[in-house]
Coordinates of C-alpha atoms in Angstrom, one line a residue:
M175 CA 38.3 38.1 -36.7
E176 CA 37.4 38.8 -33.1
E177 CA 40.3 39.8 -30.8
P178 CA 41.1 37.9 -27.6
D179 CA 38.8 38.3 -24.6
T180 CA 40.3 39.8 -21.4
D181 CA 38.2 37.4 -19.3
P182 CA 39.0 33.9 -20.5
G183 CA 37.0 32.4 -17.6
A184 CA 33.7 33.8 -18.9
A185 CA 32.9 31.1 -21.3
V186 CA 33.9 28.4 -18.8
S187 CA 31.6 29.9 -16.1
H188 CA 28.8 29.7 -18.6
V189 CA 29.5 26.1 -19.6
S190 CA 29.4 25.2 -15.9
R191 CA 25.7 25.8 -16.0
V192 CA 25.2 22.6 -18.0
P193 CA 24.4 20.2 -15.1
P194 CA 21.3 22.0 -13.9
Q195 CA 19.9 21.8 -17.5
A196 CA 20.7 18.2 -18.1
P197 CA 17.5 16.7 -16.5
E198 CA 15.4 18.2 -19.3
A199 CA 13.1 15.4 -20.6
P200 CA 12.3 15.4 -24.2
S201 CA 8.7 15.6 -25.3
A202 CA 7.1 13.2 -27.7
G203 CA 9.0 10.7 -29.6
G204 CA 12.1 9.4 -27.8
A205 CA 11.7 11.7 -24.9
P206 CA 11.8 10.6 -21.3
D207 CA 8.4 12.2 -20.8
A208 CA 6.6 10.0 -18.3
A209 CA 3.4 11.8 -19.2
G210 CA 3.2 10.2 -22.6
A211 CA 2.7 6.8 -21.1
V212 CA -0.4 7.7 -19.3
G213 CA -1.9 10.5 -21.2
A214 CA -4.7 8.5 -22.8
P215 CA -7.2 6.9 -20.4
N216 CA -8.5 3.4 -21.1
A217 CA -12.1 2.3 -21.3
A218 CA -12.1 1.5 -17.6
G219 CA -10.7 4.9 -16.7
A220 CA -7.0 5.7 -16.3
P221 CA -5.6 5.7 -12.8
G222 CA -5.8 9.2 -11.3
A223 CA -2.2 9.2 -10.0
A224 CA -0.9 8.2 -13.4
G225 CA -2.9 11.0 -15.1
A226 CA -1.6 13.6 -12.5
A227 CA 2.0 12.3 -13.1
G228 CA 1.5 12.7 -16.8
A229 CA 0.2 16.3 -16.5
S230 CA 3.0 17.2 -14.2
G231 CA 5.6 15.6 -16.5
K232 CA 4.3 17.5 -19.5
A233 CA 4.3 20.8 -17.6
G234 CA 7.9 20.2 -16.4
T235 CA 9.0 19.4 -19.9
R236 CA 7.4 22.6 -21.3
A237 CA 9.0 24.7 -18.5
L238 CA 12.5 23.3 -19.2
G239 CA 12.0 23.8 -22.9
A240 CA 11.1 27.4 -22.3
V241 CA 14.2 27.9 -20.1
M242 CA 16.5 26.4 -22.8
H243 CA 15.0 28.5 -25.6
T244 CA 15.2 31.7 -23.5
A245 CA 18.9 30.9 -22.6
F246 CA 19.8 30.3 -26.3
F247 CA 18.4 33.6 -27.4
L248 CA 20.0 35.5 -24.5
L249 CA 23.3 33.9 -25.3
L250 CA 22.9 34.6 -29.0
G251 CA 22.0 38.3 -28.3
A252 CA 24.9 38.7 -25.9
S253 CA 27.3 37.3 -28.4
V254 CA 26.1 39.7 -31.1
A255 CA 26.2 42.6 -28.7
R256 CA 29.7 41.7 -27.6
F257 CA 30.9 41.5 -31.2
L258 CA 29.4 44.9 -32.1
L259 CA 30.9 46.5 -29.0
R260 CA 34.4 45.0 -29.6
H261 CA 34.5 45.4 -33.3
P262 CA 32.6 48.5 -34.4
G263 CA 32.7 49.1 -38.1
S264 CA 34.3 45.7 -38.8
P265 CA 33.9 44.5 -42.4
G266 CA 32.6 41.2 -41.2
T267 CA 29.8 42.7 -39.2
P268 CA 27.1 42.3 -41.9
W269 CA 28.0 38.6 -42.1
I270 CA 27.9 38.2 -38.4
I271 CA 24.5 39.9 -38.1
A272 CA 23.1 37.9 -41.1
L273 CA 24.3 34.5 -39.7
S274 CA 23.0 35.4 -36.2
I275 CA 19.5 36.2 -37.7
A276 CA 19.6 33.0 -39.7
L277 CA 20.6 31.0 -36.6
A278 CA 17.8 32.6 -34.6
L279 CA 15.2 31.8 -37.3
L280 CA 16.4 28.2 -37.7
Y281 CA 16.2 27.7 -33.9
V282 CA 12.6 29.1 -33.8
L283 CA 11.6 26.5 -36.4
G284 CA 12.8 23.6 -34.2
P285 CA 9.8 23.1 -31.9
A286 CA 7.5 22.9 -34.9
L287 CA 9.4 19.9 -36.2
G288 CA 8.9 17.9 -32.9
A289 CA 11.6 16.0 -31.1
A290 CA 11.5 12.7 -33.0
P291 CA 14.6 12.1 -35.2
T292 CA 12.8 12.5 -38.5
A293 CA 14.6 13.5 -41.7
R294 CA 13.4 17.1 -41.5
R295 CA 14.5 17.3 -37.8
L296 CA 17.9 15.9 -38.6
L297 CA 18.3 18.3 -41.5
W298 CA 17.3 21.2 -39.3
L299 CA 19.8 20.2 -36.6
G300 CA 22.6 19.9 -39.3
L301 CA 21.8 23.5 -40.5
V302 CA 21.8 24.9 -37.0
V303 CA 25.1 23.3 -36.2
A304 CA 26.6 24.4 -39.5
V305 CA 25.6 28.0 -39.0
W306 CA 26.8 28.0 -35.4
V307 CA 30.2 26.6 -36.5
V308 CA 30.6 29.3 -39.1
L309 CA 29.8 31.9 -36.5
V310 CA 32.3 30.5 -34.0
V311 CA 35.0 30.6 -36.7
L312 CA 34.2 34.2 -37.4
A313 CA 33.6 35.2 -33.8
P314 CA 34.7 32.8 -31.1
S315 CA 32.5 34.3 -28.4
F316 CA 29.5 32.6 -30.2
A317 CA 30.8 29.3 -28.6
W318 CA 28.7 30.2 -25.6
C319 CA 25.6 29.2 -27.6
A320 CA 26.9 25.6 -27.5
V321 CA 25.2 24.8 -24.2
P322 CA 21.6 24.8 -25.6
L323 CA 22.8 23.0 -28.7
F324 CA 24.1 20.2 -26.4
F325 CA 20.6 19.4 -25.2
T326 CA 19.1 19.9 -28.6
A327 CA 21.4 17.2 -29.9
L328 CA 20.7 14.9 -26.9
R329 CA 16.9 15.3 -27.4
T330 CA 17.0 14.7 -31.1
L331 CA 19.6 12.0 -31.9
P332 CA 20.1 8.5 -30.6
P333 CA 22.5 8.4 -27.6
R334 CA 25.7 7.4 -29.5
A335 CA 25.2 9.9 -32.3
A336 CA 24.3 12.6 -29.8
I337 CA 27.5 11.9 -27.8
V338 CA 29.6 12.2 -31.0
L339 CA 28.0 15.5 -31.9
V340 CA 28.4 16.8 -28.3
A341 CA 32.1 15.9 -28.5
L342 CA 32.5 17.8 -31.7
L343 CA 30.7 20.9 -30.3
T344 CA 33.0 20.7 -27.2
V345 CA 36.1 20.7 -29.5
F346 CA 34.9 23.9 -31.1
V347 CA 34.1 25.4 -27.7
V348 CA 37.7 24.6 -26.4
A349 CA 39.2 25.9 -29.6
A350 CA 37.2 29.2 -29.4
Q351 CA 38.1 29.7 -25.7
L352 CA 41.8 29.1 -26.4
K353 CA 41.7 31.6 -29.2
L354 CA 40.1 34.2 -27.0
S355 CA 42.6 33.7 -24.2
R356 CA 45.8 35.7 -24.3
E357 CA 47.7 33.0 -22.5
F358 CA 47.3 29.2 -22.1
D359 CA 44.9 28.2 -19.3
P360 CA 44.5 24.5 -18.4
N361 CA 40.9 25.2 -17.3
L362 CA 40.0 26.3 -20.8
L363 CA 41.3 23.0 -22.1
L364 CA 39.9 20.6 -19.5
A365 CA 36.8 22.2 -18.0
P366 CA 34.5 22.2 -21.1
P367 CA 35.0 18.5 -21.9
A368 CA 34.5 17.5 -18.3
I369 CA 31.3 19.5 -17.9
A370 CA 30.0 18.4 -21.3
A371 CA 30.6 14.7 -20.2
L372 CA 28.9 15.3 -16.9
A373 CA 25.8 16.9 -18.6
T374 CA 25.6 14.1 -21.1
A375 CA 25.8 11.4 -18.4
V376 CA 23.1 13.1 -16.4
F377 CA 20.9 13.5 -19.4
V378 CA 21.2 9.8 -20.5
H379 CA 20.6 8.7 -16.9
M380 CA 17.5 10.8 -16.7
E381 CA 16.3 9.4 -20.0
R382 CA 16.7 5.8 -18.8
Q383 CA 14.9 6.6 -15.6
A384 CA 12.0 8.1 -17.5
A385 CA 11.8 5.1 -19.7
S386 CA 11.7 2.8 -16.7
Q387 CA 9.0 5.0 -15.1
R388 CA 7.0 4.8 -18.3
A389 CA 7.3 1.0 -18.3
L390 CA 6.2 0.9 -14.6
I391 CA 3.2 3.1 -15.3
D392 CA 2.2 1.0 -18.3
D393 CA 2.4 -2.1 -16.0
L394 CA 0.3 -0.3 -13.4
I395 CA -2.4 0.6 -16.0
R396 CA -2.4 -2.9 -17.5
T397 CA -2.7 -4.4 -14.0
R398 CA -5.6 -2.1 -13.1
R399 CA -7.4 -3.0 -16.3
E400 CA -7.0 -6.7 -15.6
L401 CA -8.2 -6.1 -12.0
A402 CA -11.2 -4.1 -13.2
A403 CA -12.1 -6.9 -15.7
T404 CA -11.8 -9.5 -12.9
E405 CA -14.0 -7.4 -10.6
R406 CA -16.6 -7.1 -13.4
R407 CA -16.6 -10.8 -14.0
E408 CA -16.9 -11.5 -10.2
G409 CA -19.7 -9.0 -9.9
T410 CA -21.5 -10.6 -12.8
L411 CA -21.2 -14.0 -11.3
A412 CA -22.3 -12.7 -7.9
E413 CA -25.3 -11.0 -9.5
R414 CA -26.2 -14.2 -11.3
Q415 CA -26.1 -16.2 -8.1
R416 CA -28.2 -13.6 -6.3
L417 CA -30.8 -13.7 -9.1
S418 CA -30.9 -17.5 -9.1
M419 CA -31.5 -17.4 -5.3
E420 CA -34.2 -14.9 -5.6
I421 CA -35.9 -16.9 -8.4
H422 CA -35.6 -20.1 -6.5
D423 CA -37.0 -18.6 -3.2
T424 CA -39.9 -16.9 -4.9
L425 CA -41.1 -17.8 -8.3
A426 CA -39.9 -21.4 -8.2
Q427 CA -41.6 -22.0 -4.8
H428 CA -44.8 -20.3 -5.9
L429 CA -44.9 -22.5 -9.1
S430 CA -44.2 -25.6 -7.0
S431 CA -47.1 -24.7 -4.6
Q432 CA -49.5 -24.1 -7.5
Q433 CA -48.5 -27.4 -9.1
M434 CA -49.2 -29.3 -5.8
L435 CA -52.5 -27.5 -5.3
L436 CA -53.7 -28.1 -8.9
Q437 CA -52.7 -31.8 -8.7
A438 CA -54.7 -32.1 -5.4
A439 CA -57.7 -30.3 -7.1
D440 CA -57.5 -32.7 -10.0
R441 CA -57.6 -35.7 -7.8
T442 CA -60.6 -34.5 -5.8
W443 CA -62.5 -32.7 -8.6
D444 CA -65.1 -35.5 -9.0
S445 CA -65.4 -36.8 -5.5
D446 CA -65.2 -33.5 -3.6
P447 CA -65.8 -30.5 -5.9
A448 CA -65.8 -28.0 -3.0
T449 CA -62.3 -29.0 -1.8
A450 CA -61.1 -29.0 -5.4
R451 CA -62.4 -25.4 -5.9
A452 CA -60.7 -24.4 -2.6
H453 CA -57.4 -25.7 -3.9
V454 CA -57.9 -23.8 -7.2
R455 CA -58.7 -20.6 -5.3
T456 CA -55.6 -21.1 -3.2
A457 CA -53.5 -21.7 -6.3
T458 CA -54.9 -18.5 -7.8
G459 CA -53.9 -16.5 -4.8
I460 CA -50.4 -18.0 -4.9
A461 CA -50.2 -17.1 -8.6
A462 CA -51.2 -13.5 -7.8
R463 CA -48.4 -13.3 -5.2
G464 CA -46.0 -14.9 -7.7
L465 CA -46.9 -12.3 -10.2
A466 CA -46.2 -9.5 -7.7
E467 CA -42.9 -11.2 -6.8
A468 CA -42.0 -11.3 -10.5
R469 CA -42.8 -7.6 -11.0
R470 CA -40.8 -6.6 -7.9
L471 CA -38.0 -8.8 -9.1
V472 CA -37.8 -6.9 -12.3
H473 CA -37.8 -3.6 -10.5
D474 CA -35.6 -3.8 -7.5
L475 CA -35.6 -7.4 -6.2
A476 CA -37.2 -6.3 -2.8
P477 CA -39.7 -8.7 -1.3
P478 CA -43.2 -7.3 -1.7
E479 CA -44.2 -8.8 1.7
L480 CA -42.0 -6.1 3.3
E481 CA -43.7 -3.2 1.5
G482 CA -46.6 -2.8 3.8
G483 CA -44.6 -1.3 6.6
G484 CA -45.3 -4.1 9.1
G485 CA -41.7 -5.3 9.0
L486 CA -40.2 -8.7 9.0
A487 CA -42.4 -10.1 11.8
D488 CA -45.6 -9.4 9.9
A489 CA -44.2 -10.9 6.7
L490 CA -43.1 -14.1 8.5
R491 CA -46.5 -14.3 10.3
A492 CA -48.2 -14.3 6.9
L493 CA -46.2 -17.2 5.4
D494 CA -47.8 -20.5 4.8
A495 CA -46.5 -23.9 3.7
G496 CA -49.6 -25.3 1.9
P497 CA -53.1 -26.4 2.8
D498 CA -52.0 -29.4 4.9
I499 CA -49.4 -27.8 7.0
E500 CA -50.1 -25.5 10.0
V501 CA -47.5 -22.7 10.3
R502 CA -47.0 -21.0 13.7
F503 CA -45.0 -17.8 14.3
H504 CA -43.3 -16.7 17.5
L505 CA -41.5 -13.5 18.3
E506 CA -39.0 -13.5 21.1
G507 CA -37.2 -10.4 22.5
A508 CA -37.8 -6.7 21.8
A509 CA -38.1 -6.2 18.1
A510 CA -35.5 -3.8 16.7
P511 CA -35.2 -2.2 13.3
L512 CA -33.3 -4.4 10.9
P513 CA -31.5 -3.4 7.7
D514 CA -33.3 -4.1 4.5
R515 CA -30.8 -6.6 3.5
V516 CA -31.2 -8.6 6.7
Q517 CA -35.0 -8.5 6.5
S518 CA -34.9 -9.6 2.9
A519 CA -32.5 -12.5 3.5
L520 CA -34.4 -13.8 6.6
L521 CA -37.7 -13.7 4.7
R522 CA -36.2 -15.6 1.7
I523 CA -34.6 -18.2 4.1
A524 CA -38.0 -18.7 5.7
Q525 CA -39.7 -19.1 2.4
G526 CA -37.1 -21.6 1.2
A527 CA -37.2 -23.6 4.4
L528 CA -41.1 -23.8 4.3
A529 CA -40.8 -24.9 0.7
N530 CA -38.5 -27.7 1.8
V531 CA -40.9 -28.7 4.6
R532 CA -43.8 -28.8 2.1
E533 CA -41.9 -30.9 -0.5
H534 CA -39.7 -33.2 1.6
A535 CA -40.6 -33.3 5.3
H536 CA -44.3 -34.6 5.2
A537 CA -44.9 -32.6 8.3
R538 CA -48.1 -31.5 9.9
T539 CA -46.8 -28.3 11.6
A540 CA -43.9 -25.9 11.2
A541 CA -42.8 -23.2 13.6
L542 CA -41.1 -20.0 12.8
T543 CA -39.3 -18.2 15.6
L544 CA -37.7 -14.8 15.2
S545 CA -35.4 -13.9 18.2
F546 CA -33.8 -10.6 18.9
L547 CA -30.8 -11.3 21.1
G548 CA -29.2 -7.8 21.2
D549 CA -26.1 -8.3 19.1
Q550 CA -27.8 -10.7 16.6
V551 CA -31.1 -11.8 15.2
V552 CA -31.9 -15.5 14.9
L553 CA -34.5 -17.2 12.7
D554 CA -35.4 -20.8 13.6
V555 CA -37.6 -23.0 11.3
A556 CA -38.7 -26.3 13.0
D557 CA -41.0 -29.0 11.7
D558 CA -42.3 -32.3 13.0
G559 CA -41.7 -34.1 9.7
E560 CA -39.8 -37.3 8.9
G561 CA -36.3 -35.8 9.4
F562 CA -33.2 -37.2 7.7
T563 CA -29.6 -38.2 8.4
E564 CA -27.1 -35.5 7.6
P565 CA -25.0 -36.7 4.7
G566 CA -21.2 -36.6 4.9
P567 CA -19.0 -34.1 3.0
G568 CA -18.6 -36.4 0.0
A569 CA -22.3 -37.2 -0.3
R570 CA -23.1 -33.5 0.2
A571 CA -20.8 -32.5 -2.7
A572 CA -22.3 -35.2 -4.9
A573 CA -25.8 -33.9 -4.2
G574 CA -24.8 -30.3 -4.6
D575 CA -26.4 -30.0 -8.0
R576 CA -29.9 -31.1 -6.8
G577 CA -31.2 -27.7 -6.1
H578 CA -30.5 -24.2 -4.8
G579 CA -32.4 -24.4 -1.4
L580 CA -29.8 -25.0 1.3
P581 CA -26.8 -23.6 -0.7
A582 CA -28.8 -20.4 -1.4
M583 CA -29.6 -20.1 2.3
R584 CA -26.0 -20.6 3.3
A585 CA -24.9 -18.0 0.6
R586 CA -27.4 -15.4 1.9
V587 CA -26.3 -15.8 5.5
R588 CA -22.6 -15.9 4.6
Q589 CA -22.9 -12.6 2.7
L590 CA -24.2 -11.0 5.9
G591 CA -21.5 -12.5 8.1
G592 CA -23.9 -14.9 9.8
T593 CA -24.1 -18.7 10.3
L594 CA -26.6 -21.3 9.2
T595 CA -27.0 -24.6 11.1
L596 CA -29.2 -27.6 10.4
E597 CA -30.2 -30.3 12.9
S598 CA -32.3 -33.3 11.9
T599 CA -33.0 -36.7 13.2
P600 CA -35.0 -39.4 11.3
G601 CA -38.5 -39.5 12.7
E602 CA -38.1 -36.4 14.9
G603 CA -38.2 -33.5 12.4
T604 CA -35.7 -30.8 11.4
V605 CA -34.6 -27.5 12.9
L606 CA -32.9 -24.9 10.7
S607 CA -31.4 -21.9 12.4
A608 CA -30.0 -18.7 10.7
A609 CA -28.1 -16.3 13.0
I610 CA -27.1 -12.9 11.6
P611 CA -25.0 -10.4 13.6
L612 CA -26.3 -6.8 14.1
E613 CA -24.3 -3.7 14.3
P614 CA -24.4 -2.1 17.8
P615 CA -26.6 1.1 17.9
A616 CA -24.7 4.3 17.6

């Protein structure tokens, strides 16, 4: 049996180190390791901040585990050395050395079993505590090793069971310190339970905080997944709308023109073969342009009229509205370079407007005016057709499914931050105006 220690405060000074160790977060399985909640990225990609938090949490857990393991072996080695120095040649020395080696080997096996309260882990913890209790009975100074065992119990067992085990370990610590002391000291009776209670409270609080953090990170990941899915759906719908506008303003208009020309050729084939053949040749040219539009639509949706390098003005000047309508083009202001999106949108709007003139206005002439006004570019399309009365909001909503013409134009202009206005009077024609703001030059 080990004789009393001349320094009864030594063990208490060591037990007072408990609070700094309390925040240790367990690893997998029941551990307040926030990293576990975000370690695996989802299909859309895990949030970068969550992944960084996970890596940081795992690194912190490993560091704390290394500190606790190092502290245990230092305390165990110090207890063995103290016993050998105080009791040289004692008959119990072989038992003390054998039990110390057994305790060290058992403790080394702990990390390989994980932190989850499995049957093997619980059996391992029971063996470690049992060997430690025997050592404390034979040599009270081994009570110093209780501090790492506190946290091993807290990491392995459910909170209530861990608290019971910590209380039992604390009783052994108090008994050992009183046995080592030559006289009664209240600190030896009260300090270890108080510090053990403080360490347990801090550990349980940190575990609850970590669980709350994991729940918040899970909510964040779930919210980002839902947001990504919503953005994908919105992007798909926007792309469908854009494709429908492109098809309406190009392929559909070309097919409509061909149909009108071929119908006109059919009506005049017997009476005026030359005119009929002219209509067919014109329809063939429109078909060729439509084929080029279709190929370009498949590749990158850029209007082929803008490929020649002449710019928007040349593309607008080359437009026509059919064999019976004269199209005039006017350029006002100093032409300035326009973004590709703006050029494409204005060209499509002009094509759609001329298609409406051809199909609905019964006009003889149409005028395209492209105006550069410094901070904006304006396209006006005017015709001398029949005109119409603007329908009210209810009538416009009821007729919203009739086609993509005006809605498509409004959508194009709105995407570029511009405005589209339409003025028409029965018998006096129609004027459509699209104004798109331009960024000031750098």
